[in-house]
Amino acid sequence: MIILKTKRSYSKVQLSTIQVQLEGIAEWGNTCLENGSFLLNYIGCAMCNKRDFMLIANKSMKEEDGEEIVTYDHVCKNCHHIVARHEYTFSVMDEYQEYTMLCLLCGKAEDSISVLPDDPRQMAPLF
């Protein structure tokens, strides 16, 4: 269970709705979103109770030690409540491009793709 600390007070019904929405982070294998929202997981905004498209706000991109980090907030289109914080990373390690995503709305995922024409991990042994 994910516990959120907030300055707002919620009724028990609202709090249980938030906990149900956030119980466990979906794992999507190797699908990493650099931008956008994965709305299949979205039940509705905990503040206005509407299920609508998300806005992206506070988007930032920075590079640290050869790693590209993109972060942004998923914001409710109707009441501008911040629904979740999204983080996407990209880096090149040895001969592989590494991707990761972590977000309460979109889930978590990671992927690794060879920069070589033939991925050494996919090749069959000769013996």
mmCIF file of C-alpha atoms in Angstrom:
data_model
loop_
_atom_site.group_PDB
_atom_site.id
_atom_site.type_symbol
_atom_site.label_atom_id
_atom_site.label_comp_id
_atom_site.label_asym_id
_atom_site.label_seq_id
_atom_site.Cartn_x
_atom_site.Cartn_y
_atom_site.Cartn_z
ATOM 1 C CA MET A 1 0.000 0.000 0.000
ATOM 2 C CA ILE A 2 1.300 3.442 -0.881
ATOM 3 C CA ILE A 3 0.857 6.087 1.790
ATOM 4 C CA LEU A 4 0.496 9.703 0.734
ATOM 5 C CA LYS A 5 1.277 12.585 3.051
ATOM 6 C CA THR A 6 -0.797 15.654 2.391
ATOM 7 C CA LYS A 7 -1.791 18.900 4.057
ATOM 8 C CA ARG A 8 -5.424 18.349 3.063
ATOM 9 C CA SER A 9 -7.851 16.418 5.202
ATOM 10 C CA TYR A 10 -9.929 13.707 3.567
ATOM 11 C CA SER A 11 -13.002 11.853 4.688
ATOM 12 C CA LYS A 12 -12.643 8.102 5.185
ATOM 13 C CA VAL A 13 -14.522 7.457 1.932
ATOM 14 C CA GLN A 14 -12.209 9.731 -0.074
ATOM 15 C CA LEU A 15 -9.121 8.280 1.594
ATOM 16 C CA SER A 16 -10.161 4.699 0.825
ATOM 17 C CA THR A 17 -10.797 5.720 -2.808
ATOM 18 C CA ILE A 18 -7.296 7.170 -3.059
ATOM 19 C CA GLN A 19 -5.791 4.030 -1.523
ATOM 20 C CA VAL A 20 -7.740 1.767 -3.900
ATOM 21 C CA GLN A 21 -6.557 3.805 -6.881
ATOM 22 C CA LEU A 22 -2.927 3.641 -5.771
ATOM 23 C CA GLU A 23 -2.715 0.117 -4.377
ATOM 24 C CA GLY A 24 0.189 -1.399 -6.229
ATOM 25 C CA ILE A 25 1.947 0.047 -9.229
ATOM 26 C CA ALA A 26 1.161 -1.697 -12.505
ATOM 27 C CA GLU A 27 4.139 -3.292 -14.202
ATOM 28 C CA TRP A 28 4.111 -2.930 -17.976
ATOM 29 C CA GLY A 29 7.218 -4.895 -18.917
ATOM 30 C CA ASN A 30 9.138 -2.826 -21.442
ATOM 31 C CA THR A 31 6.591 -0.099 -22.335
ATOM 32 C CA CYS A 32 8.203 3.152 -21.141
ATOM 33 C CA LEU A 33 6.376 6.424 -21.830
ATOM 34 C CA GLU A 34 8.586 9.491 -22.320
ATOM 35 C CA ASN A 35 5.450 11.649 -22.456
ATOM 36 C CA GLY A 36 1.707 11.168 -22.293
ATOM 37 C CA SER A 37 -0.511 9.239 -19.881
ATOM 38 C CA PHE A 38 -1.539 5.610 -19.608
ATOM 39 C CA LEU A 39 -5.248 6.128 -18.910
ATOM 40 C CA LEU A 40 -6.185 2.453 -18.634
ATOM 41 C CA ASN A 41 -5.175 2.624 -14.951
ATOM 42 C CA TYR A 42 -7.056 5.865 -14.295
ATOM 43 C CA ILE A 43 -10.303 5.517 -12.330
ATOM 44 C CA GLY A 44 -10.895 9.226 -11.845
ATOM 45 C CA CYS A 45 -9.650 12.290 -10.028
ATOM 46 C CA ALA A 46 -9.759 11.952 -6.246
ATOM 47 C CA MET A 47 -10.714 15.626 -5.920
ATOM 48 C CA CYS A 48 -13.492 16.173 -8.501
ATOM 49 C CA ASN A 49 -14.354 12.488 -9.206
ATOM 50 C CA LYS A 50 -14.315 13.061 -12.975
ATOM 51 C CA ARG A 51 -12.586 10.745 -15.438
ATOM 52 C CA ASP A 52 -11.193 12.845 -18.260
ATOM 53 C CA PHE A 53 -7.955 13.398 -20.136
ATOM 54 C CA MET A 54 -4.815 14.433 -18.274
ATOM 55 C CA LEU A 55 -2.796 17.564 -18.750
ATOM 56 C CA ILE A 56 0.980 17.496 -18.466
ATOM 57 C CA ALA A 57 2.477 20.188 -16.243
ATOM 58 C CA ASN A 58 5.861 21.082 -14.756
ATOM 59 C CA LYS A 59 7.751 19.090 -17.386
ATOM 60 C CA SER A 60 11.509 19.165 -16.979
ATOM 61 C CA MET A 61 14.412 17.419 -18.652
ATOM 62 C CA LYS A 62 17.914 17.228 -17.242
ATOM 63 C CA GLU A 63 21.083 15.265 -17.867
ATOM 64 C CA GLU A 64 23.198 13.819 -15.082
ATOM 65 C CA ASP A 65 26.266 11.688 -15.754
ATOM 66 C CA GLY A 66 25.066 10.733 -19.244
ATOM 67 C CA GLU A 67 21.555 9.887 -18.057
ATOM 68 C CA GLU A 68 18.562 11.824 -19.414
ATOM 69 C CA ILE A 69 15.803 12.301 -16.829
ATOM 70 C CA VAL A 70 12.340 13.562 -17.823
ATOM 71 C CA THR A 71 9.818 14.377 -15.084
ATOM 72 C CA TYR A 72 6.334 15.846 -15.212
ATOM 73 C CA ASP A 73 3.031 15.924 -13.360
ATOM 74 C CA HIS A 74 -0.206 14.334 -14.546
ATOM 75 C CA VAL A 75 -2.840 16.981 -13.802
ATOM 76 C CA CYS A 76 -6.633 16.656 -13.844
ATOM 77 C CA LYS A 77 -8.044 18.614 -16.788
ATOM 78 C CA ASN A 78 -11.080 19.733 -14.763
ATOM 79 C CA CYS A 79 -9.791 20.777 -11.319
ATOM 80 C CA HIS A 80 -5.991 20.879 -11.938
ATOM 81 C CA HIS A 81 -5.321 18.429 -9.098
ATOM 82 C CA ILE A 82 -1.920 16.708 -9.426
ATOM 83 C CA VAL A 83 -2.828 13.051 -9.910
ATOM 84 C CA ALA A 84 0.690 11.597 -10.208
ATOM 85 C CA ARG A 85 4.353 12.434 -10.812
ATOM 86 C CA HIS A 86 5.935 10.722 -13.844
ATOM 87 C CA GLU A 87 9.651 9.952 -14.208
ATOM 88 C CA TYR A 88 11.325 8.593 -17.335
ATOM 89 C CA THR A 89 15.054 7.917 -17.694
ATOM 90 C CA PHE A 90 17.257 7.092 -20.654
ATOM 91 C CA SER A 91 20.931 6.157 -20.639
ATOM 92 C CA VAL A 92 23.473 4.200 -22.639
ATOM 93 C CA MET A 93 25.304 1.506 -20.664
ATOM 94 C CA ASP A 94 28.017 -0.428 -22.458
ATOM 95 C CA GLU A 95 26.319 -1.446 -25.727
ATOM 96 C CA TYR A 96 22.704 -1.027 -24.591
ATOM 97 C CA GLN A 97 20.164 1.778 -24.431
ATOM 98 C CA GLU A 98 18.448 1.592 -21.034
ATOM 99 C CA TYR A 99 14.938 3.006 -20.469
ATOM 100 C CA THR A 100 12.966 3.186 -17.207
ATOM 101 C CA MET A 101 9.599 4.626 -16.215
ATOM 102 C CA LEU A 102 8.088 5.061 -12.757
ATOM 103 C CA CYS A 103 4.688 6.651 -12.161
ATOM 104 C CA LEU A 104 1.727 5.935 -9.875
ATOM 105 C CA LEU A 105 -0.642 6.412 -12.823
ATOM 106 C CA CYS A 106 1.312 4.838 -15.700
ATOM 107 C CA GLY A 107 3.073 2.128 -13.701
ATOM 108 C CA LYS A 108 6.672 1.019 -13.827
ATOM 109 C CA ALA A 109 8.645 -0.468 -16.680
ATOM 110 C CA GLU A 110 12.157 -0.895 -17.973
ATOM 111 C CA ASP A 111 13.671 -1.795 -21.289
ATOM 112 C CA SER A 112 17.117 -2.458 -22.682
ATOM 113 C CA ILE A 113 17.898 -2.361 -26.399
ATOM 114 C CA SER A 114 21.209 -3.195 -28.034
ATOM 115 C CA VAL A 115 22.859 -0.442 -30.073
ATOM 116 C CA LEU A 116 24.412 -3.132 -32.284
ATOM 117 C CA PRO A 117 22.613 -4.411 -35.412
ATOM 118 C CA ASP A 118 22.338 -7.885 -33.831
ATOM 119 C CA ASP A 119 21.578 -8.060 -30.123
ATOM 120 C CA PRO A 120 24.175 -10.392 -28.513
ATOM 121 C CA ARG A 121 21.550 -11.536 -25.974
ATOM 122 C CA GLN A 122 19.308 -12.780 -28.803
ATOM 123 C CA MET A 123 21.983 -14.757 -30.651
ATOM 124 C CA ALA A 124 21.957 -18.554 -30.389
ATOM 125 C CA PRO A 125 25.127 -20.223 -29.096
ATOM 126 C CA LEU A 126 27.281 -21.869 -31.761
ATOM 127 C CA PHE A 127 27.832 -25.030 -29.737
#
